[in-house]
PDB file of C-alpha atoms in Angstrom:
ATOM      1  CA  UNK A   1      33.324  19.540  -4.461  1.00 77.00           C
ATOM      2  CA  UNK A   2      31.116  21.673  -6.562  1.00 90.00           C
ATOM      3  CA  UNK A   3      27.365  21.355  -5.150  1.00 91.00           C
ATOM      4  CA  UNK A   4      26.183  20.322  -8.763  1.00 94.00           C
ATOM      5  CA  UNK A   5      28.702  17.573  -9.048  1.00 94.00           C
ATOM      6  CA  UNK A   6      27.886  16.515  -5.499  1.00 95.00           C
ATOM      7  CA  UNK A   7      24.210  16.516  -6.316  1.00 96.00           C
ATOM      8  CA  UNK A   8      24.725  14.506  -9.508  1.00 96.00           C
ATOM      9  CA  UNK A   9      26.976  11.832  -7.530  1.00 96.00           C
ATOM     10  CA  UNK A  10      24.327  11.450  -4.925  1.00 96.00           C
ATOM     11  CA  UNK A  11      21.674  10.818  -7.456  1.00 97.00           C
ATOM     12  CA  UNK A  12      24.009   8.259  -9.316  1.00 97.00           C
ATOM     13  CA  UNK A  13      24.770   6.496  -6.183  1.00 97.00           C
ATOM     14  CA  UNK A  14      21.100   6.315  -5.359  1.00 97.00           C
ATOM     15  CA  UNK A  15      20.121   5.101  -8.661  1.00 97.00           C
ATOM     16  CA  UNK A  16      22.635   2.237  -8.830  1.00 96.00           C
ATOM     17  CA  UNK A  17      21.722   1.300  -5.241  1.00 96.00           C
ATOM     18  CA  UNK A  18      18.153   1.238  -6.333  1.00 97.00           C
ATOM     19  CA  UNK A  19      18.617  -0.679  -9.372  1.00 95.00           C
ATOM     20  CA  UNK A  20      21.076  -3.106  -7.699  1.00 94.00           C
ATOM     21  CA  UNK A  21      18.442  -3.981  -4.940  1.00 93.00           C
ATOM     22  CA  UNK A  22      15.908  -4.587  -7.520  1.00 92.00           C
ATOM     23  CA  UNK A  23      18.045  -6.804  -9.744  1.00 92.00           C
ATOM     24  CA  UNK A  24      19.758  -8.634  -7.132  1.00 91.00           C
ATOM     25  CA  UNK A  25      16.994 -11.340  -6.640  1.00 86.00           C
ATOM     26  CA  UNK A  26      17.302 -12.084 -10.017  1.00 86.00           C
ATOM     27  CA  UNK A  27      20.956 -12.592  -9.908  1.00 87.00           C
ATOM     28  CA  UNK A  28      20.970 -14.529  -6.941  1.00 87.00           C
ATOM     29  CA  UNK A  29      17.889 -16.928  -7.697  1.00 88.00           C
ATOM     30  CA  UNK A  30      18.797 -17.428 -11.311  1.00 86.00           C
ATOM     31  CA  UNK A  31      18.164 -21.181 -11.366  1.00 87.00           C
ATOM     32  CA  UNK A  32      15.738 -21.923  -8.682  1.00 88.00           C
ATOM     33  CA  UNK A  33      13.882 -19.737  -6.409  1.00 88.00           C
ATOM     34  CA  UNK A  34      13.523 -21.144  -2.826  1.00 89.00           C
ATOM     35  CA  UNK A  35      10.655 -22.527  -1.322  1.00 91.00           C
ATOM     36  CA  UNK A  36      10.444 -19.718   1.379  1.00 91.00           C
ATOM     37  CA  UNK A  37      10.846 -17.059  -1.012  1.00 87.00           C
ATOM     38  CA  UNK A  38       7.919 -18.259  -3.017  1.00 90.00           C
ATOM     39  CA  UNK A  39       6.059 -18.683   0.296  1.00 95.00           C
ATOM     40  CA  UNK A  40       6.703 -15.171   1.227  1.00 92.00           C
ATOM     41  CA  UNK A  41       5.668 -13.886  -2.252  1.00 90.00           C
ATOM     42  CA  UNK A  42       2.109 -15.472  -1.613  1.00 95.00           C
ATOM     43  CA  UNK A  43       1.812 -14.473   2.182  1.00 96.00           C
ATOM     44  CA  UNK A  44       3.377 -10.952   2.448  1.00 95.00           C
ATOM     45  CA  UNK A  45       0.886  -9.026   0.150  1.00 92.00           C
ATOM     46  CA  UNK A  46      -2.166  -9.960   2.213  1.00 92.00           C
ATOM     47  CA  UNK A  47      -0.141  -9.418   5.396  1.00 95.00           C
ATOM     48  CA  UNK A  48       0.844  -5.907   4.305  1.00 95.00           C
ATOM     49  CA  UNK A  49      -2.725  -4.988   3.146  1.00 90.00           C
ATOM     50  CA  UNK A  50      -3.884  -6.233   6.635  1.00 93.00           C
ATOM     51  CA  UNK A  51      -1.258  -3.910   8.451  1.00 96.00           C
ATOM     52  CA  UNK A  52      -1.987  -0.990   6.448  1.00 93.00           C
ATOM     53  CA  UNK A  53      -5.867  -1.370   7.342  1.00 92.00           C
ATOM     54  CA  UNK A  54      -5.151  -1.657  11.025  1.00 95.00           C
ATOM     55  CA  UNK A  55      -2.642   1.389  10.649  1.00 96.00           C
ATOM     56  CA  UNK A  56      -5.391   3.454   8.673  1.00 92.00           C
ATOM     57  CA  UNK A  57      -8.118   2.482  11.303  1.00 94.00           C
ATOM     58  CA  UNK A  58      -6.271   2.615  14.481  1.00 95.00           C
ATOM     59  CA  UNK A  59      -7.237   6.007  15.636  1.00 94.00           C
ATOM     60  CA  UNK A  60     -11.024   5.519  14.680  1.00 94.00           C
ATOM     61  CA  UNK A  61     -13.053   6.875  17.759  1.00 92.00           C
ATOM     62  CA  UNK A  62     -16.195   4.510  17.965  1.00 91.00           C
ATOM     63  CA  UNK A  63     -17.312   5.980  21.179  1.00 93.00           C
ATOM     64  CA  UNK A  64     -18.247   9.260  19.878  1.00 91.00           C
ATOM     65  CA  UNK A  65     -20.266  10.726  17.027  1.00 90.00           C
ATOM     66  CA  UNK A  66     -20.120   9.663  14.386  1.00 92.00           C
ATOM     67  CA  UNK A  67     -18.921   6.217  15.900  1.00 94.00           C
ATOM     68  CA  UNK A  68     -16.616   5.251  13.011  1.00 94.00           C
ATOM     69  CA  UNK A  69     -19.386   5.432  10.500  1.00 95.00           C
ATOM     70  CA  UNK A  70     -17.245   7.360   7.700  1.00 95.00           C
ATOM     71  CA  UNK A  71     -14.328   4.679   8.019  1.00 95.00           C
ATOM     72  CA  UNK A  72     -16.964   1.718   7.989  1.00 96.00           C
ATOM     73  CA  UNK A  73     -18.811   3.077   4.849  1.00 96.00           C
ATOM     74  CA  UNK A  74     -15.617   3.768   3.140  1.00 96.00           C
ATOM     75  CA  UNK A  75     -13.852   0.506   4.061  1.00 95.00           C
ATOM     76  CA  UNK A  76     -17.056  -1.235   2.943  1.00 97.00           C
ATOM     77  CA  UNK A  77     -16.880   0.616  -0.333  1.00 97.00           C
ATOM     78  CA  UNK A  78     -13.386  -0.449  -1.060  1.00 95.00           C
ATOM     79  CA  UNK A  79     -14.086  -3.911  -0.184  1.00 95.00           C
ATOM     80  CA  UNK A  80     -17.286  -4.267  -2.130  1.00 97.00           C
ATOM     81  CA  UNK A  81     -15.472  -2.524  -5.373  1.00 96.00           C
ATOM     82  CA  UNK A  82     -12.690  -4.749  -4.952  1.00 95.00           C
ATOM     83  CA  UNK A  83     -14.759  -7.999  -4.725  1.00 96.00           C
ATOM     84  CA  UNK A  84     -16.879  -6.796  -7.681  1.00 97.00           C
ATOM     85  CA  UNK A  85     -14.319  -4.884 -10.198  1.00 96.00           C
ATOM     86  CA  UNK A  86     -10.837  -6.232  -9.158  1.00 94.00           C
ATOM     87  CA  UNK A  87      -9.414  -2.918  -9.915  1.00 94.00           C
ATOM     88  CA  UNK A  88      -7.056  -1.877  -6.924  1.00 91.00           C
ATOM     89  CA  UNK A  89      -6.790   1.805  -7.980  1.00 95.00           C
ATOM     90  CA  UNK A  90     -10.378   2.052  -8.591  1.00 96.00           C
ATOM     91  CA  UNK A  91     -11.295   0.733  -5.172  1.00 95.00           C
ATOM     92  CA  UNK A  92      -8.771   2.876  -3.396  1.00 93.00           C
ATOM     93  CA  UNK A  93      -9.881   6.107  -5.194  1.00 96.00           C
ATOM     94  CA  UNK A  94     -13.547   5.612  -4.766  1.00 97.00           C
ATOM     95  CA  UNK A  95     -12.911   4.615  -0.994  1.00 96.00           C
ATOM     96  CA  UNK A  96     -10.893   7.848  -0.569  1.00 96.00           C
ATOM     97  CA  UNK A  97     -13.624   9.993  -2.422  1.00 97.00           C
ATOM     98  CA  UNK A  98     -16.130   8.531  -0.252  1.00 97.00           C
ATOM     99  CA  UNK A  99     -14.316   9.024   2.930  1.00 96.00           C
ATOM    100  CA  UNK A 100     -13.744  12.674   2.251  1.00 97.00           C
ATOM    101  CA  UNK A 101     -17.189  13.420   0.928  1.00 97.00           C
ATOM    102  CA  UNK A 102     -18.621  11.609   4.083  1.00 96.00           C
ATOM    103  CA  UNK A 103     -16.253  13.603   6.476  1.00 94.00           C
ATOM    104  CA  UNK A 104     -16.974  17.072   4.484  1.00 95.00           C
ATOM    105  CA  UNK A 105     -20.743  16.783   3.590  1.00 96.00           C
ATOM    106  CA  UNK A 106     -22.497  14.051   5.624  1.00 94.00           C
ATOM    107  CA  UNK A 107     -20.677  14.184   8.913  1.00 89.00           C
ATOM    108  CA  UNK A 108     -19.513  17.801   9.082  1.00 83.00           C
TER     109      UNK A 108
END
């Protein structure tokens, strides 16, 4: 098989698979969304964010200098900005920038 045709076929199959996975819930739950799906829609976002926080902070060393201060300060910035502005992208960018600045300049 020609490599270009093979590549095009792979892209087409992946696109159809991705689209099918995105549209399938709307097709399956056309009339009434089950209560457990509604429950998962309410609970999972917070659970996923919690797991991401744990994953990001899992290797923070609080027994040696700087004792996790860059992580703590950056996390506080993210939380406070999220509470204040309710703009997720702003919170993430500001927290990341603050963390990098703290690591490169303050705690270098």
